[in-house]
Short mmCIF file of C-alpha atoms in Angstrom, two decimals:
data_model
loop_
_atom_site.label_atom_id
_atom_site.label_comp_id
_atom_site.label_asym_id
_atom_site.label_seq_id
_atom_site.Cartn_x
_atom_site.Cartn_y
_atom_site.Cartn_z
CA UNK J 1 -28.76 -35.34 27.65
CA UNK J 2 -26.30 -35.46 24.74
CA UNK J 3 -23.77 -32.85 24.46
CA UNK J 4 -24.54 -30.08 21.82
CA UNK J 5 -22.51 -30.47 18.65
CA UNK J 6 -23.79 -27.23 17.00
CA UNK J 7 -21.36 -24.80 15.48
CA UNK J 8 -21.90 -22.28 18.25
CA UNK J 9 -20.74 -24.80 20.82
CA UNK J 10 -17.47 -25.34 19.04
CA UNK J 11 -14.42 -23.01 19.61
CA UNK J 12 -13.81 -20.68 16.73
CA UNK J 13 -10.26 -21.46 15.38
CA UNK J 14 -9.92 -18.13 13.81
CA UNK J 15 -10.85 -16.24 16.98
CA UNK J 16 -8.41 -18.46 18.88
CA UNK J 17 -5.60 -17.34 16.46
CA UNK J 18 -6.74 -13.81 16.62
CA UNK J 19 -6.50 -13.85 20.39
CA UNK J 20 -3.23 -15.82 20.45
CA UNK J 21 -1.62 -13.47 18.06
CA UNK J 22 -2.40 -10.70 20.52
CA UNK J 23 -4.54 -8.76 18.07
CA UNK J 24 -7.34 -7.88 20.65
CA UNK J 25 -4.84 -5.91 22.70
CA UNK J 26 -3.18 -4.53 19.60
CA UNK J 27 -6.48 -3.03 18.34
CA UNK J 28 -7.68 -1.73 21.65
CA UNK J 29 -6.24 1.62 22.78
CA UNK J 30 -6.13 3.16 26.27
CA UNK J 31 -8.71 5.68 25.22
CA UNK J 32 -11.16 2.96 24.15
CA UNK J 33 -11.41 1.47 27.69
CA UNK J 34 -14.10 2.85 29.86
CA UNK J 35 -12.62 1.83 33.28
CA UNK J 36 -10.29 4.31 34.95
CA UNK J 37 -7.50 1.76 35.41
CA UNK J 38 -7.33 1.07 31.68
CA UNK J 39 -7.84 -2.76 32.06
CA UNK J 40 -10.21 -4.95 30.17
CA UNK J 41 -11.99 -7.82 31.83
CA UNK J 42 -11.15 -11.47 31.12
CA UNK J 43 -12.73 -12.48 27.94
CA UNK J 44 -13.22 -15.93 26.10
CA UNK J 45 -10.20 -16.96 24.13
CA UNK J 46 -12.28 -19.51 22.25
CA UNK J 47 -15.75 -18.14 21.64
CA UNK J 48 -15.95 -14.70 19.79
CA UNK J 49 -19.66 -14.00 20.65
CA UNK J 50 -19.05 -14.54 24.30
CA UNK J 51 -15.88 -12.43 24.28
CA UNK J 52 -17.48 -9.56 22.39
CA UNK J 53 -20.37 -9.52 24.81
CA UNK J 54 -17.86 -9.29 27.63
CA UNK J 55 -15.91 -6.61 25.99
CA UNK J 56 -18.88 -4.62 24.97
CA UNK J 57 -19.28 -3.39 28.68
CA UNK J 58 -15.64 -2.39 28.95
CA UNK J 59 -15.17 -0.52 25.60
CA UNK J 60 -16.52 2.61 23.96
CA UNK J 61 -19.10 1.78 21.20
CA UNK J 62 -16.73 2.87 18.48
CA UNK J 63 -13.92 0.73 19.85
CA UNK J 64 -16.22 -2.29 20.17
CA UNK J 65 -17.40 -1.96 16.55
CA UNK J 66 -13.87 -1.43 15.31
CA UNK J 67 -12.75 -4.59 17.11
CA UNK J 68 -15.55 -6.70 15.78
CA UNK J 69 -14.86 -5.30 12.21
CA UNK J 70 -11.08 -6.14 12.56
CA UNK J 71 -12.01 -9.81 13.62
CA UNK J 72 -14.42 -10.15 10.79
CA UNK J 73 -11.86 -9.00 8.20
CA UNK J 74 -9.11 -11.25 9.86
CA UNK J 75 -11.53 -14.20 9.66
CA UNK J 76 -12.47 -13.56 6.07
CA UNK J 77 -8.78 -13.16 5.13
CA UNK J 78 -7.69 -16.37 6.94
CA UNK J 79 -10.53 -18.45 5.36
CA UNK J 80 -10.00 -17.24 1.86
CA UNK J 81 -6.14 -17.06 2.09
CA UNK J 82 -6.24 -13.43 1.16
CA UNK J 83 -4.22 -10.44 2.33
CA UNK J 84 -4.64 -6.59 2.21
CA UNK J 85 -2.53 -4.73 -0.24
CA UNK J 86 -2.33 -1.01 0.32
CA UNK J 87 -1.37 1.11 -2.75
CA UNK J 88 -1.88 4.68 -3.97
CA UNK J 89 -5.07 5.39 -5.95
CA UNK J 90 -2.97 6.57 -8.82
CA UNK J 91 -1.27 3.16 -8.93
CA UNK J 92 -4.47 1.36 -8.84
CA UNK J 93 -5.81 3.36 -11.78
CA UNK J 94 -2.58 2.44 -13.81
CA UNK J 95 -3.19 -1.22 -12.94
CA UNK J 96 -6.90 -0.94 -14.08
CA UNK J 97 -5.79 0.64 -17.37
CA UNK J 98 -3.40 -2.24 -18.11
CA UNK J 99 -6.12 -4.76 -17.13
CA UNK J 100 -8.64 -3.09 -19.52
CA UNK J 101 -6.08 -3.03 -22.26
CA UNK J 102 -5.52 -6.78 -21.70
CA UNK J 103 -9.34 -7.39 -21.42
CA UNK J 104 -8.88 -8.94 -18.02
CA UNK J 105 -11.42 -7.09 -16.09
CA UNK J 106 -10.30 -4.59 -13.44
CA UNK J 107 -11.16 -6.30 -10.17
CA UNK J 108 -9.22 -9.43 -10.10
CA UNK J 109 -5.99 -8.13 -8.90
CA UNK J 110 -4.35 -11.55 -8.55
CA UNK J 111 -4.92 -12.00 -12.31
CA UNK J 112 -3.57 -8.56 -13.12
CA UNK J 113 -0.36 -9.03 -11.18
CA UNK J 114 0.17 -12.54 -12.54
CA UNK J 115 -0.19 -11.00 -15.97
CA UNK J 116 2.48 -8.32 -15.29
CA UNK J 117 4.74 -10.85 -13.88
CA UNK J 118 4.56 -13.18 -16.92
CA UNK J 119 7.84 -12.94 -18.95
CA UNK J 120 6.02 -12.89 -22.20
CA UNK J 121 7.10 -9.86 -24.33
CA UNK J 122 3.52 -9.08 -25.44
CA UNK J 123 2.82 -7.63 -22.03
CA UNK J 124 4.97 -4.62 -23.11
CA UNK J 125 2.04 -3.42 -25.33
CA UNK J 126 -0.27 -3.09 -22.32
CA UNK J 127 2.56 -1.06 -20.47
CA UNK J 128 3.11 1.13 -23.43
CA UNK J 129 -0.68 1.79 -23.48
CA UNK J 130 -0.56 3.10 -19.93
CA UNK J 131 2.59 5.15 -20.81
CA UNK J 132 0.74 6.79 -23.64
CA UNK J 133 -2.13 7.64 -21.42
CA UNK J 134 0.41 9.67 -19.30
CA UNK J 135 -1.38 8.60 -16.18
CA UNK J 136 0.21 10.09 -12.89
CA UNK J 137 2.11 7.99 -10.48
CA UNK J 138 1.32 7.83 -6.81
CA UNK J 139 4.93 7.28 -5.59
CA UNK J 140 7.08 9.86 -4.02
CA UNK J 141 10.63 10.93 -4.71
CA UNK J 142 12.11 8.39 -2.30
CA UNK J 143 10.17 5.45 -3.91
CA UNK J 144 11.12 6.69 -7.39
CA UNK J 145 14.83 6.38 -6.33
CA UNK J 146 14.27 2.80 -5.17
CA UNK J 147 12.46 1.98 -8.37
CA UNK J 148 15.21 3.51 -10.45
CA UNK J 149 17.81 1.45 -8.47
CA UNK J 150 15.82 -1.72 -8.84
CA UNK J 151 15.69 -1.25 -12.60
CA UNK J 152 19.45 -0.58 -12.79
CA UNK J 153 20.44 -3.21 -10.33
CA UNK J 154 22.58 -5.06 -12.77
CA UNK J 155 23.89 -1.79 -14.37
CA UNK J 156 25.83 -0.27 -11.40
CA UNK J 157 27.81 2.06 -13.58
CA UNK J 158 24.60 3.47 -15.11
CA UNK J 159 23.12 3.92 -11.68
CA UNK J 160 26.25 5.83 -10.42
CA UNK J 161 25.98 8.04 -13.53
CA UNK J 162 22.36 8.87 -12.74
CA UNK J 163 23.40 9.64 -9.13
CA UNK J 164 26.00 12.05 -10.35
CA UNK J 165 23.65 13.81 -12.72
CA UNK J 166 21.09 14.19 -9.74
CA UNK J 167 23.90 15.53 -7.55
CA UNK J 168 25.00 17.97 -10.26
CA UNK J 169 21.34 19.15 -10.64
CA UNK J 170 21.02 19.68 -6.96
CA UNK J 171 24.15 21.90 -6.82
CA UNK J 172 23.03 23.86 -9.90
CA UNK J 173 19.73 24.45 -8.32
CA UNK J 174 21.30 25.55 -5.11
CA UNK J 175 23.51 28.04 -6.91
CA UNK J 176 20.68 29.23 -9.09
CA UNK J 177 18.37 29.74 -6.17
CA UNK J 178 20.97 32.00 -4.44
CA UNK J 179 21.48 34.05 -7.74
CA UNK J 180 17.82 34.28 -8.59
CA UNK J 181 16.12 37.51 -7.61
CA UNK J 182 13.20 36.94 -5.18
CA UNK J 183 10.56 38.32 -7.57
CA UNK J 184 11.51 35.77 -10.17
CA UNK J 185 11.06 32.67 -7.88
CA UNK J 186 7.83 31.83 -9.24
CA UNK J 187 6.65 28.28 -10.09
CA UNK J 188 6.69 29.28 -13.82
CA UNK J 189 10.21 30.46 -13.58
CA UNK J 190 11.52 27.39 -11.62
CA UNK J 191 9.84 25.07 -14.16
CA UNK J 192 11.42 27.13 -17.09
CA UNK J 193 14.91 26.62 -15.35
CA UNK J 194 14.23 23.01 -14.86
CA UNK J 195 13.14 22.42 -18.50
CA UNK J 196 16.25 24.19 -19.67
CA UNK J 197 18.42 21.86 -17.52
CA UNK J 198 16.64 18.71 -18.81
CA UNK J 199 16.99 20.00 -22.40
CA UNK J 200 20.82 20.23 -21.81
CA UNK J 201 20.88 16.68 -20.43
CA UNK J 202 18.92 15.42 -23.31
CA UNK J 203 21.24 17.15 -25.77
CA UNK J 204 18.51 19.39 -27.25
#
């Protein structure tokens, strides 16, 4: 009888890579394993269906589903040469707003990012559109500092000046906090004091 040449009889190259990269062990936690010793049985390193069948008896149902889902996602990404990009929802909404202004559609993120990286000056109009919408940003204070430094990377003196302003504002806030009466430490009072400080910096 001739050997079967069906797809099922052939090793799955993506599963082989998944196993070789140690991702099976990575995605299985101790609590996922049913045996007291915390060990999983030997499984196929070439055939995912056979391996998943073996692992099903050794893992909790949730862990087995999670591992299967991880592999499907890994295989899809490998076949289509894609990767997962994790961003804040606020950032995603800003990207979609730019895409809408540029009439790109808001689901093709490769196209949106390529558009933003294009050096053409006309892109600035789309960015200004988002700025006018005053959409919130999802980055925290630390990320804002990194963004500021990136924008001023070739203007070291300006960056140092900004740092001195931030340091001065911190010291002023510390002293004001000590001097301020407890009953006046409301959010409104703090914001009012911050606005006055910003007005002084703006020369208003």
